Amino acid sequence: MTDDRKLGFNSLAVHAGYHVKKGPVNPPIARSSTYAFETCEDGAARFASSGKEGIYSRLHNPNCDALEQKIAALEGGYGSITTASGMAAVDVMYYAFLEPGSHVVATASLYGASRSILEKDDHYRKWGVSATFVDTSDVDKVRQAVAIPHTKLLYVETPANPTMAITDLEQMAKIARDAGIPLVVDNTFCSPYLQKPIELGADVSLHSMTKSIGGHANAIGGVLVTRDEETCFKLKHHVMNRGAVLSPDSADLFFTGLKTLGLRMERAQQNAIAIAEYLGNHPRVAWVTYPGLKDHPRYDLVESGRQMRGPGCMMVFGVSGGYETATVLLNNLNLVTLAVSLGGVESLIQHPASMTHAGVSRENRLQAEITDDMVRLSIGIEDVDDLIADFDQAFAKV
């Protein structure tokens, strides 16, 4: 495939990373842990190279390579590094950017495990790493939290999990540049289709590929997309040395899933808009937070297309009556699946306070506005009338 013209998103999703005029249209799966050298000199040359191709699958794998090229092209980054899980990507990122005594400024409602590892993991505690968790949608709070020279990382999740708070990434990039620190953005909720943090000034865009990128709940993986070559090789070094590598079979599933990312996100988003309006008018629903509704505090970043090209498929809502009432609703849904994860072809629903963010203290959850009545909903590609009918019958039992 030639690079002499800029292809559209869906064309890149199908063809970037691997494109042939003759032979298999998908890259063959390289199920081999090690590779034979033609001669001793050949082996020495491979070990001396920066790419480490044709040595050992922990160091380089052609399926991961094709996937990394595709994701970098979709995000507009220099390169990307795949990992064995989304949390492997988070941990590698922390390990690469932090040092003893480092301070981190991060989104308060950060994914539960991403926050807990900073607060409770023995390694970072021994290092004396500290973190300030703030509402990063409030620019002034972020500025006040950054403590030069101790702050070494600004880590933003937008839209935030699960509150759906949206952070202005161009503003965050300016704060990070002024402080001389990297800006890392968890872009899992949006996927590269709806948001491109690198183009908005981020140094690294992070994804749990398990979610929208894969789209079919059949593989676990993560990815780090970088703005520049130096950061790419720095993160790659840590992934290889810690063995946090993605398997070729999982890489193949993500490579295939990415081809339909744009189509899946469009359909799911179309459904989500209808469901958000339905919930907003339901007498059993106390409130709805969805970037596609005009009452969202940063609706402007979506409506204008300045940061997001659409509101996405994720929302949260409160069930009147609190936790007990919410559990009755969740237990009686049939088509919508009671499960964690998000961004797939199937609609998933869960209760953050008792599930994904149970590891965060109640005090910190409430400070991050993760209330007991909150329900998180990931809309899939089912027929929207069937989804509404399922909610109707479940609400009738509340």
mmCIF file of C-alpha atoms in Angstrom:
data_model
loop_
_atom_site.group_PDB
_atom_site.id
_atom_site.type_symbol
_atom_site.label_atom_id
_atom_site.label_comp_id
_atom_site.label_asym_id
_atom_site.label_seq_id
_atom_site.Cartn_x
_atom_site.Cartn_y
_atom_site.Cartn_z
ATOM 1 C CA MET A 1 0.000 0.000 0.000
ATOM 2 C CA THR A 2 1.392 3.396 -0.941
ATOM 3 C CA ASP A 3 1.685 6.212 1.597
ATOM 4 C CA ASP A 4 1.479 9.039 -0.952
ATOM 5 C CA ARG A 5 -2.051 10.051 0.063
ATOM 6 C CA LYS A 6 -3.959 10.161 3.318
ATOM 7 C CA LEU A 7 -6.553 7.434 3.522
ATOM 8 C CA GLY A 8 -9.800 7.751 5.458
ATOM 9 C CA PHE A 9 -10.268 6.036 8.802
ATOM 10 C CA ASN A 10 -12.113 2.979 7.535
ATOM 11 C CA SER A 11 -9.641 2.441 4.698
ATOM 12 C CA LEU A 12 -6.770 2.555 7.180
ATOM 13 C CA ALA A 13 -8.640 0.249 9.530
ATOM 14 C CA VAL A 14 -8.888 -2.347 6.775
ATOM 15 C CA HIS A 15 -5.515 -1.955 5.045
ATOM 16 C CA ALA A 16 -2.942 -0.369 7.394
ATOM 17 C CA GLY A 17 -0.319 -2.658 8.879
ATOM 18 C CA TYR A 18 -0.662 -5.406 6.288
ATOM 19 C CA HIS A 19 -1.730 -5.123 2.670
ATOM 20 C CA VAL A 20 -0.766 -7.459 -0.172
ATOM 21 C CA LYS A 21 -1.465 -7.771 -3.883
ATOM 22 C CA LYS A 22 -0.812 -11.487 -3.820
ATOM 23 C CA GLY A 23 -1.221 -14.022 -1.049
ATOM 24 C CA PRO A 24 -3.331 -14.169 2.149
ATOM 25 C CA VAL A 25 -5.299 -10.978 2.783
ATOM 26 C CA ASN A 26 -4.732 -11.390 6.528
ATOM 27 C CA PRO A 27 -1.276 -11.916 8.043
ATOM 28 C CA PRO A 28 -0.565 -15.581 8.812
ATOM 29 C CA ILE A 29 -0.420 -16.318 12.544
ATOM 30 C CA ALA A 30 3.200 -16.878 13.582
ATOM 31 C CA ARG A 31 2.776 -19.509 16.313
ATOM 32 C CA SER A 32 6.436 -19.896 17.122
ATOM 33 C CA SER A 33 8.241 -18.904 20.287
ATOM 34 C CA THR A 34 11.671 -18.877 18.631
ATOM 35 C CA TYR A 35 13.253 -18.467 15.182
ATOM 36 C CA ALA A 36 16.141 -20.327 13.555
ATOM 37 C CA PHE A 37 19.237 -18.406 12.442
ATOM 38 C CA GLU A 38 20.898 -19.192 9.147
ATOM 39 C CA THR A 39 24.373 -18.736 10.666
ATOM 40 C CA CYS A 40 25.990 -17.540 13.884
ATOM 41 C CA GLU A 41 26.712 -14.266 12.120
ATOM 42 C CA ASP A 42 23.018 -13.952 11.204
ATOM 43 C CA GLY A 43 22.021 -14.494 14.840
ATOM 44 C CA ALA A 44 24.516 -11.935 16.092
ATOM 45 C CA ALA A 45 23.286 -9.387 13.561
ATOM 46 C CA ARG A 46 19.683 -9.892 14.641
ATOM 47 C CA PHE A 47 20.567 -9.393 18.316
ATOM 48 C CA ALA A 48 22.501 -6.252 17.412
ATOM 49 C CA SER A 49 19.562 -4.750 15.526
ATOM 50 C CA SER A 50 17.068 -2.385 17.173
ATOM 51 C CA GLY A 51 14.047 -4.264 15.822
ATOM 52 C CA LYS A 52 15.081 -7.702 17.177
ATOM 53 C CA GLU A 53 13.193 -9.396 14.348
ATOM 54 C CA GLY A 54 13.413 -13.138 13.847
ATOM 55 C CA ILE A 55 14.844 -13.980 17.286
ATOM 56 C CA TYR A 56 12.198 -14.748 19.891
ATOM 57 C CA SER A 57 8.496 -13.899 20.073
ATOM 58 C CA ARG A 58 8.853 -11.918 23.310
ATOM 59 C CA LEU A 59 11.130 -9.528 21.445
ATOM 60 C CA HIS A 60 9.297 -9.340 18.149
ATOM 61 C CA ASN A 61 6.297 -10.967 16.538
ATOM 62 C CA PRO A 62 5.007 -10.243 13.017
ATOM 63 C CA ASN A 63 1.348 -10.346 14.103
ATOM 64 C CA CYS A 64 1.946 -7.804 16.856
ATOM 65 C CA ASP A 65 4.000 -5.727 14.427
ATOM 66 C CA ALA A 66 1.135 -5.558 11.900
ATOM 67 C CA LEU A 67 -1.339 -4.658 14.653
ATOM 68 C CA GLU A 68 0.947 -1.976 16.070
ATOM 69 C CA GLN A 69 1.371 -0.378 12.651
ATOM 70 C CA LYS A 70 -2.400 -0.341 12.118
ATOM 71 C CA ILE A 71 -3.163 1.269 15.491
ATOM 72 C CA ALA A 72 -0.401 3.868 15.116
ATOM 73 C CA ALA A 73 -1.835 4.827 11.728
ATOM 74 C CA LEU A 74 -5.361 5.132 13.142
ATOM 75 C CA GLU A 75 -4.192 7.249 16.100
ATOM 76 C CA GLY A 76 -1.777 9.404 14.119
ATOM 77 C CA GLY A 77 1.174 8.416 16.306
ATOM 78 C CA TYR A 78 4.808 7.607 15.605
ATOM 79 C CA GLY A 79 4.368 4.008 16.689
ATOM 80 C CA SER A 80 2.629 1.758 19.181
ATOM 81 C CA ILE A 81 3.453 -1.084 21.564
ATOM 82 C CA THR A 82 0.968 -3.866 22.287
ATOM 83 C CA THR A 83 0.762 -5.496 25.707
ATOM 84 C CA ALA A 84 -0.785 -8.585 27.268
ATOM 85 C CA SER A 85 -3.631 -6.588 28.865
ATOM 86 C CA GLY A 86 -4.831 -3.061 29.402
ATOM 87 C CA MET A 87 -3.458 -3.094 32.937
ATOM 88 C CA ALA A 88 -0.090 -4.273 31.607
ATOM 89 C CA ALA A 89 -0.062 -1.132 29.464
ATOM 90 C CA VAL A 90 -0.926 1.021 32.492
ATOM 91 C CA ASP A 91 1.750 -0.573 34.687
ATOM 92 C CA VAL A 92 4.435 -0.331 31.989
ATOM 93 C CA MET A 93 3.553 3.322 31.490
ATOM 94 C CA TYR A 94 3.840 4.058 35.222
ATOM 95 C CA TYR A 95 7.106 2.129 35.480
ATOM 96 C CA ALA A 96 8.633 3.932 32.501
ATOM 97 C CA PHE A 97 7.731 7.482 33.525
ATOM 98 C CA LEU A 98 7.968 7.352 37.313
ATOM 99 C CA GLU A 99 10.943 7.171 39.669
ATOM 100 C CA PRO A 100 11.388 7.132 43.467
ATOM 101 C CA GLY A 101 9.581 10.108 44.988
ATOM 102 C CA SER A 102 7.539 10.877 41.886
ATOM 103 C CA HIS A 103 4.188 12.615 42.067
ATOM 104 C CA VAL A 104 1.323 11.914 39.656
ATOM 105 C CA VAL A 105 -1.704 14.039 38.841
ATOM 106 C CA ALA A 106 -4.561 11.881 37.552
ATOM 107 C CA THR A 107 -8.279 11.872 36.884
ATOM 108 C CA ALA A 108 -10.199 11.228 40.124
ATOM 109 C CA SER A 109 -12.586 8.676 38.623
ATOM 110 C CA LEU A 110 -9.784 6.830 36.863
ATOM 111 C CA TYR A 111 -10.513 3.144 36.174
ATOM 112 C CA GLY A 112 -10.441 1.421 39.559
ATOM 113 C CA ALA A 113 -7.384 -0.786 38.970
ATOM 114 C CA SER A 114 -5.428 2.076 37.362
ATOM 115 C CA ARG A 115 -5.991 4.139 40.511
ATOM 116 C CA SER A 116 -5.516 1.308 43.009
ATOM 117 C CA ILE A 117 -2.122 0.322 41.637
ATOM 118 C CA LEU A 118 -0.800 3.808 42.408
ATOM 119 C CA GLU A 119 -2.310 3.838 45.876
ATOM 120 C CA LYS A 120 -1.770 0.242 47.026
ATOM 121 C CA ASP A 121 0.857 -1.545 44.915
ATOM 122 C CA ASP A 122 3.915 -2.460 47.011
ATOM 123 C CA HIS A 123 6.363 -1.476 44.294
ATOM 124 C CA TYR A 124 5.138 2.108 43.948
ATOM 125 C CA ARG A 125 4.696 2.429 47.710
ATOM 126 C CA LYS A 126 8.340 1.406 48.216
ATOM 127 C CA TRP A 127 9.308 4.011 45.660
ATOM 128 C CA GLY A 128 7.412 6.632 47.637
ATOM 129 C CA VAL A 129 5.201 7.473 44.652
ATOM 130 C CA SER A 130 2.304 9.788 45.506
ATOM 131 C CA ALA A 131 -0.729 10.779 43.481
ATOM 132 C CA THR A 132 -3.246 13.598 43.527
ATOM 133 C CA PHE A 133 -6.585 12.642 42.005
ATOM 134 C CA VAL A 134 -8.629 15.584 40.762
ATOM 135 C CA ASP A 135 -11.497 16.379 38.444
ATOM 136 C CA THR A 136 -9.346 16.910 35.354
ATOM 137 C CA SER A 137 -12.285 18.504 33.536
ATOM 138 C CA ASP A 138 -11.556 21.477 35.829
ATOM 139 C CA VAL A 139 -8.401 23.058 34.355
ATOM 140 C CA ASP A 140 -7.697 25.178 37.440
ATOM 141 C CA LYS A 141 -7.714 22.110 39.713
ATOM 142 C CA VAL A 142 -5.158 20.420 37.485
ATOM 143 C CA ARG A 143 -2.879 23.473 37.467
ATOM 144 C CA GLN A 144 -3.055 23.687 41.253
ATOM 145 C CA ALA A 145 -2.274 19.976 41.644
ATOM 146 C CA VAL A 146 0.873 20.005 39.495
ATOM 147 C CA ALA A 147 3.876 20.420 41.812
ATOM 148 C CA ILE A 148 7.074 21.228 39.901
ATOM 149 C CA PRO A 149 9.603 19.528 40.067
ATOM 150 C CA HIS A 150 8.020 16.554 41.860
ATOM 151 C CA THR A 151 5.167 15.878 39.437
ATOM 152 C CA LYS A 152 6.420 13.512 36.738
ATOM 153 C CA LEU A 153 3.191 12.522 34.984
ATOM 154 C CA LEU A 154 -0.211 13.912 34.052
ATOM 155 C CA TYR A 155 -2.567 10.981 33.439
ATOM 156 C CA VAL A 156 -6.030 11.732 32.089
ATOM 157 C CA GLU A 157 -8.933 9.482 31.285
ATOM 158 C CA THR A 158 -11.527 11.095 29.033
ATOM 159 C CA PRO A 159 -14.388 10.464 29.017
ATOM 160 C CA ALA A 160 -13.725 9.365 32.580
ATOM 161 C CA ASN A 161 -14.629 5.898 33.776
ATOM 162 C CA PRO A 162 -17.365 5.797 34.907
ATOM 163 C CA THR A 163 -18.516 9.399 35.436
ATOM 164 C CA MET A 164 -18.293 10.385 31.739
ATOM 165 C CA ALA A 165 -16.585 13.667 32.663
ATOM 166 C CA ILE A 166 -14.762 15.064 29.619
ATOM 167 C CA THR A 167 -11.351 16.713 29.930
ATOM 168 C CA ASP A 168 -10.113 19.298 27.440
ATOM 169 C CA LEU A 169 -6.981 17.616 26.087
ATOM 170 C CA GLU A 170 -5.522 20.695 24.410
ATOM 171 C CA GLN A 171 -5.614 22.456 27.796
ATOM 172 C CA MET A 172 -4.008 19.425 29.483
ATOM 173 C CA ALA A 173 -1.268 19.326 26.832
ATOM 174 C CA LYS A 174 -0.419 22.963 27.556
ATOM 175 C CA ILE A 175 -0.200 22.296 31.304
ATOM 176 C CA ALA A 176 2.021 19.264 30.696
ATOM 177 C CA ARG A 177 4.320 21.182 28.332
ATOM 178 C CA ASP A 178 4.666 24.063 30.780
ATOM 179 C CA ALA A 179 5.591 21.590 33.538
ATOM 180 C CA GLY A 180 7.913 19.583 31.298
ATOM 181 C CA ILE A 181 6.087 16.307 31.960
ATOM 182 C CA PRO A 182 4.390 13.737 29.710
ATOM 183 C CA LEU A 183 0.636 13.738 29.148
ATOM 184 C CA VAL A 184 -0.832 10.237 28.931
ATOM 185 C CA VAL A 185 -4.464 9.781 27.934
ATOM 186 C CA ASP A 186 -6.570 6.682 28.468
ATOM 187 C CA ASN A 187 -8.560 6.687 25.229
ATOM 188 C CA THR A 188 -10.377 3.386 25.811
ATOM 189 C CA PHE A 189 -13.902 4.820 25.982
ATOM 190 C CA CYS A 190 -13.589 6.620 22.650
ATOM 191 C CA SER A 191 -11.268 4.372 20.621
ATOM 192 C CA PRO A 192 -9.194 5.943 17.827
ATOM 193 C CA TYR A 193 -12.386 6.371 15.815
ATOM 194 C CA LEU A 194 -13.874 9.054 18.055
ATOM 195 C CA GLN A 195 -10.805 10.711 19.574
ATOM 196 C CA LYS A 196 -7.118 11.120 18.708
ATOM 197 C CA PRO A 197 -5.212 12.338 21.793
ATOM 198 C CA ILE A 198 -1.840 12.444 19.991
ATOM 199 C CA GLU A 199 -3.191 15.023 17.529
ATOM 200 C CA LEU A 200 -4.468 17.056 20.497
ATOM 201 C CA GLY A 201 -1.042 17.194 22.162
ATOM 202 C CA ALA A 202 -0.774 14.002 24.228
ATOM 203 C CA ASP A 203 2.530 12.139 24.414
ATOM 204 C CA VAL A 204 0.933 8.713 24.827
ATOM 205 C CA SER A 205 -2.545 7.400 24.049
ATOM 206 C CA LEU A 206 -3.404 4.254 26.000
ATOM 207 C CA HIS A 207 -6.098 1.664 25.319
ATOM 208 C CA SER A 208 -7.435 -1.505 26.772
ATOM 209 C CA MET A 209 -7.787 -3.216 23.378
ATOM 210 C CA THR A 210 -10.095 -5.693 25.095
ATOM 211 C CA LYS A 211 -12.853 -3.119 24.687
ATOM 212 C CA SER A 212 -13.767 -1.259 21.463
ATOM 213 C CA ILE A 213 -10.648 -2.141 19.483
ATOM 214 C CA GLY A 214 -11.332 -5.863 19.728
ATOM 215 C CA GLY A 215 -15.063 -5.391 19.952
ATOM 216 C CA HIS A 216 -16.051 -9.027 20.395
ATOM 217 C CA ALA A 217 -15.083 -9.913 23.995
ATOM 218 C CA ASN A 218 -12.782 -12.678 22.758
ATOM 219 C CA ALA A 219 -9.288 -11.428 23.656
ATOM 220 C CA ILE A 220 -7.439 -9.396 26.310
ATOM 221 C CA GLY A 221 -4.783 -6.855 25.393
ATOM 222 C CA GLY A 222 -3.534 -3.307 25.736
ATOM 223 C CA VAL A 223 -1.649 -0.802 23.611
ATOM 224 C CA LEU A 224 0.458 2.339 24.089
ATOM 225 C CA VAL A 225 0.583 4.758 21.142
ATOM 226 C CA THR A 226 3.422 7.295 21.236
ATOM 227 C CA ARG A 227 4.046 10.701 19.739
ATOM 228 C CA ASP A 228 7.785 10.204 19.152
ATOM 229 C CA GLU A 229 10.430 7.566 18.533
ATOM 230 C CA GLU A 230 12.253 7.972 21.851
ATOM 231 C CA THR A 231 9.127 7.309 23.930
ATOM 232 C CA CYS A 232 8.184 4.385 21.704
ATOM 233 C CA PHE A 233 11.492 2.579 22.235
ATOM 234 C CA LYS A 234 11.493 3.420 25.952
ATOM 235 C CA LEU A 235 8.101 1.785 26.460
ATOM 236 C CA LYS A 236 8.937 -1.107 24.132
ATOM 237 C CA HIS A 237 12.039 -1.837 26.224
ATOM 238 C CA HIS A 238 9.964 -2.112 29.399
ATOM 239 C CA VAL A 239 7.324 -4.308 27.737
ATOM 240 C CA MET A 240 9.955 -6.747 26.430
ATOM 241 C CA ASN A 241 11.962 -6.903 29.657
ATOM 242 C CA ARG A 242 8.894 -7.466 31.820
ATOM 243 C CA GLY A 243 7.408 -10.029 29.479
ATOM 244 C CA ALA A 244 4.156 -8.098 29.181
ATOM 245 C CA VAL A 245 3.849 -9.066 25.520
ATOM 246 C CA LEU A 246 0.750 -9.881 23.498
ATOM 247 C CA SER A 247 0.372 -13.349 21.992
ATOM 248 C CA PRO A 248 0.207 -13.710 18.180
ATOM 249 C CA ASP A 249 -3.255 -15.302 18.392
ATOM 250 C CA SER A 250 -4.641 -12.379 20.388
ATOM 251 C CA ALA A 251 -2.933 -9.930 18.029
ATOM 252 C CA ASP A 252 -4.716 -11.612 15.123
ATOM 253 C CA LEU A 253 -8.110 -11.227 16.843
ATOM 254 C CA PHE A 254 -7.503 -7.530 17.489
ATOM 255 C CA PHE A 255 -6.184 -7.000 13.949
ATOM 256 C CA THR A 256 -9.387 -8.478 12.548
ATOM 257 C CA GLY A 257 -11.650 -6.660 15.015
ATOM 258 C CA LEU A 258 -10.134 -3.298 14.116
ATOM 259 C CA LYS A 259 -11.282 -3.614 10.521
ATOM 260 C CA THR A 260 -14.897 -2.983 11.552
ATOM 261 C CA LEU A 261 -14.219 -0.508 14.366
ATOM 262 C CA GLY A 262 -15.684 2.493 12.536
ATOM 263 C CA LEU A 263 -18.821 0.627 11.486
ATOM 264 C CA ARG A 264 -19.363 -0.825 14.966
ATOM 265 C CA MET A 265 -18.847 2.501 16.720
ATOM 266 C CA GLU A 266 -21.246 4.307 14.401
ATOM 267 C CA ARG A 267 -24.024 1.753 14.980
ATOM 268 C CA ALA A 268 -23.445 1.578 18.730
ATOM 269 C CA GLN A 269 -23.353 5.373 18.967
ATOM 270 C CA GLN A 270 -26.613 5.657 17.034
ATOM 271 C CA ASN A 271 -28.210 3.235 19.498
ATOM 272 C CA ALA A 272 -26.689 5.043 22.481
ATOM 273 C CA ILE A 273 -28.194 8.381 21.507
ATOM 274 C CA ALA A 274 -31.655 6.800 21.386
ATOM 275 C CA ILE A 275 -31.148 4.947 24.682
ATOM 276 C CA ALA A 276 -29.858 8.075 26.458
ATOM 277 C CA GLU A 277 -32.976 9.969 25.376
ATOM 278 C CA TYR A 278 -35.184 7.052 26.472
ATOM 279 C CA LEU A 279 -33.564 6.895 29.915
ATOM 280 C CA GLY A 280 -33.675 10.666 30.286
ATOM 281 C CA ASN A 281 -37.460 10.581 29.941
ATOM 282 C CA HIS A 282 -38.063 7.527 32.138
ATOM 283 C CA PRO A 283 -39.779 8.158 35.503
ATOM 284 C CA ARG A 284 -37.573 5.554 37.237
ATOM 285 C CA VAL A 285 -34.347 7.312 36.187
ATOM 286 C CA ALA A 286 -33.075 10.161 38.375
ATOM 287 C CA TRP A 287 -30.360 11.418 36.025
ATOM 288 C CA VAL A 288 -28.371 10.527 32.882
ATOM 289 C CA THR A 289 -24.828 11.573 31.946
ATOM 290 C CA TYR A 290 -24.000 11.095 28.272
ATOM 291 C CA PRO A 291 -21.797 13.330 26.076
ATOM 292 C CA GLY A 292 -24.491 13.375 23.385
ATOM 293 C CA LEU A 293 -27.032 15.139 25.610
ATOM 294 C CA LYS A 294 -27.041 18.930 25.601
ATOM 295 C CA ASP A 295 -26.953 19.104 29.400
ATOM 296 C CA HIS A 296 -23.508 17.449 29.521
ATOM 297 C CA PRO A 297 -21.027 20.054 30.880
ATOM 298 C CA ARG A 298 -18.651 19.601 27.913
ATOM 299 C CA TYR A 299 -21.193 18.928 25.198
ATOM 300 C CA ASP A 300 -19.384 21.644 23.234
ATOM 301 C CA LEU A 301 -16.286 19.444 22.745
ATOM 302 C CA VAL A 302 -18.483 16.807 21.136
ATOM 303 C CA GLU A 303 -20.941 18.980 19.221
ATOM 304 C CA SER A 304 -18.158 21.070 17.691
ATOM 305 C CA GLY A 305 -16.035 18.038 16.829
ATOM 306 C CA ARG A 306 -13.015 19.830 18.310
ATOM 307 C CA GLN A 307 -12.070 16.871 20.489
ATOM 308 C CA MET A 308 -14.537 14.030 19.872
ATOM 309 C CA ARG A 309 -16.170 13.221 16.559
ATOM 310 C CA GLY A 310 -19.199 11.790 18.367
ATOM 311 C CA PRO A 311 -20.570 11.045 21.852
ATOM 312 C CA GLY A 312 -19.755 7.326 21.766
ATOM 313 C CA CYS A 313 -21.541 4.333 23.243
ATOM 314 C CA MET A 314 -20.937 4.820 26.983
ATOM 315 C CA MET A 315 -23.213 6.432 29.562
ATOM 316 C CA VAL A 316 -24.078 6.364 33.246
ATOM 317 C CA PHE A 317 -27.429 6.923 34.898
ATOM 318 C CA GLY A 318 -28.934 6.918 38.356
ATOM 319 C CA VAL A 319 -31.882 4.743 39.265
ATOM 320 C CA SER A 320 -34.430 6.378 41.561
ATOM 321 C CA GLY A 321 -34.301 4.592 44.908
ATOM 322 C CA GLY A 322 -30.545 4.023 44.958
ATOM 323 C CA TYR A 323 -28.526 0.823 45.061
ATOM 324 C CA GLU A 324 -31.324 -1.551 46.046
ATOM 325 C CA THR A 325 -33.545 -0.385 43.202
ATOM 326 C CA ALA A 326 -30.663 -0.433 40.731
ATOM 327 C CA THR A 327 -29.906 -4.072 41.530
ATOM 328 C CA VAL A 328 -33.516 -5.044 40.801
ATOM 329 C CA LEU A 329 -33.206 -3.411 37.381
ATOM 330 C CA LEU A 330 -29.874 -5.051 36.580
ATOM 331 C CA ASN A 331 -30.991 -8.484 37.769
ATOM 332 C CA ASN A 332 -34.053 -8.437 35.514
ATOM 333 C CA LEU A 333 -32.492 -7.394 32.204
ATOM 334 C CA ASN A 334 -32.411 -10.208 29.662
ATOM 335 C CA LEU A 335 -30.946 -8.889 26.404
ATOM 336 C CA VAL A 336 -28.580 -6.409 28.051
ATOM 337 C CA THR A 337 -25.847 -8.479 29.712
ATOM 338 C CA LEU A 338 -24.862 -7.931 33.344
ATOM 339 C CA ALA A 339 -21.079 -7.905 32.958
ATOM 340 C CA VAL A 340 -18.060 -5.623 33.180
ATOM 341 C CA SER A 341 -16.056 -4.482 30.140
ATOM 342 C CA LEU A 342 -17.388 -2.230 27.401
ATOM 343 C CA GLY A 343 -17.226 -1.204 23.766
ATOM 344 C CA GLY A 344 -18.240 -4.548 22.269
ATOM 345 C CA VAL A 345 -21.000 -5.613 19.925
ATOM 346 C CA GLU A 346 -23.154 -6.642 22.886
ATOM 347 C CA SER A 347 -24.706 -4.195 25.355
ATOM 348 C CA LEU A 348 -23.231 -4.537 28.856
ATOM 349 C CA ILE A 349 -24.366 -3.066 32.154
ATOM 350 C CA GLN A 350 -22.748 -2.990 35.590
ATOM 351 C CA HIS A 351 -22.696 -1.246 38.982
ATOM 352 C CA PRO A 352 -19.367 0.634 39.390
ATOM 353 C CA ALA A 353 -19.439 1.150 43.171
ATOM 354 C CA SER A 354 -19.716 -2.577 43.882
ATOM 355 C CA MET A 355 -17.840 -3.878 40.849
ATOM 356 C CA THR A 356 -15.182 -2.041 38.789
ATOM 357 C CA HIS A 357 -14.476 0.567 41.488
ATOM 358 C CA ALA A 358 -15.021 -1.591 44.574
ATOM 359 C CA GLY A 359 -11.270 -1.402 45.270
ATOM 360 C CA VAL A 360 -11.522 2.373 45.712
ATOM 361 C CA SER A 361 -12.559 3.503 49.200
ATOM 362 C CA ARG A 362 -16.116 4.766 49.594
ATOM 363 C CA GLU A 363 -14.788 8.192 50.579
ATOM 364 C CA ASN A 364 -12.697 8.432 47.411
ATOM 365 C CA ARG A 365 -15.527 7.062 45.271
ATOM 366 C CA LEU A 366 -17.921 9.723 46.480
ATOM 367 C CA GLN A 367 -15.247 12.396 46.067
ATOM 368 C CA ALA A 368 -14.941 11.243 42.444
ATOM 369 C CA GLU A 369 -18.776 11.372 42.134
ATOM 370 C CA ILE A 370 -19.146 7.596 41.816
ATOM 371 C CA THR A 371 -22.423 7.281 43.701
ATOM 372 C CA ASP A 372 -24.215 4.148 44.887
ATOM 373 C CA ASP A 373 -27.148 4.729 42.519
ATOM 374 C CA MET A 374 -24.841 4.944 39.477
ATOM 375 C CA VAL A 375 -25.200 2.345 36.723
ATOM 376 C CA ARG A 376 -22.750 2.157 33.811
ATOM 377 C CA LEU A 377 -24.072 1.137 30.421
ATOM 378 C CA SER A 378 -22.142 0.202 27.280
ATOM 379 C CA ILE A 379 -24.428 0.087 24.272
ATOM 380 C CA GLY A 380 -23.822 -2.459 21.526
ATOM 381 C CA ILE A 381 -25.098 -2.963 18.001
ATOM 382 C CA GLU A 382 -28.371 -4.791 18.721
ATOM 383 C CA ASP A 383 -31.651 -3.483 17.320
ATOM 384 C CA VAL A 384 -32.476 -0.474 19.458
ATOM 385 C CA ASP A 385 -36.173 -1.366 19.752
ATOM 386 C CA ASP A 386 -35.162 -4.658 21.356
ATOM 387 C CA LEU A 387 -32.934 -2.860 23.846
ATOM 388 C CA ILE A 388 -35.730 -0.464 24.811
ATOM 389 C CA ALA A 389 -38.171 -3.371 25.194
ATOM 390 C CA ASP A 390 -35.720 -5.091 27.510
ATOM 391 C CA PHE A 391 -35.407 -1.984 29.677
ATOM 392 C CA ASP A 392 -39.209 -1.587 29.692
ATOM 393 C CA GLN A 393 -39.778 -5.079 31.075
ATOM 394 C CA ALA A 394 -36.973 -4.727 33.647
ATOM 395 C CA PHE A 395 -38.137 -1.299 34.857
ATOM 396 C CA ALA A 396 -41.641 -2.738 35.262
ATOM 397 C CA LYS A 397 -40.228 -5.018 37.972
ATOM 398 C CA VAL A 398 -38.579 -2.195 39.911
#
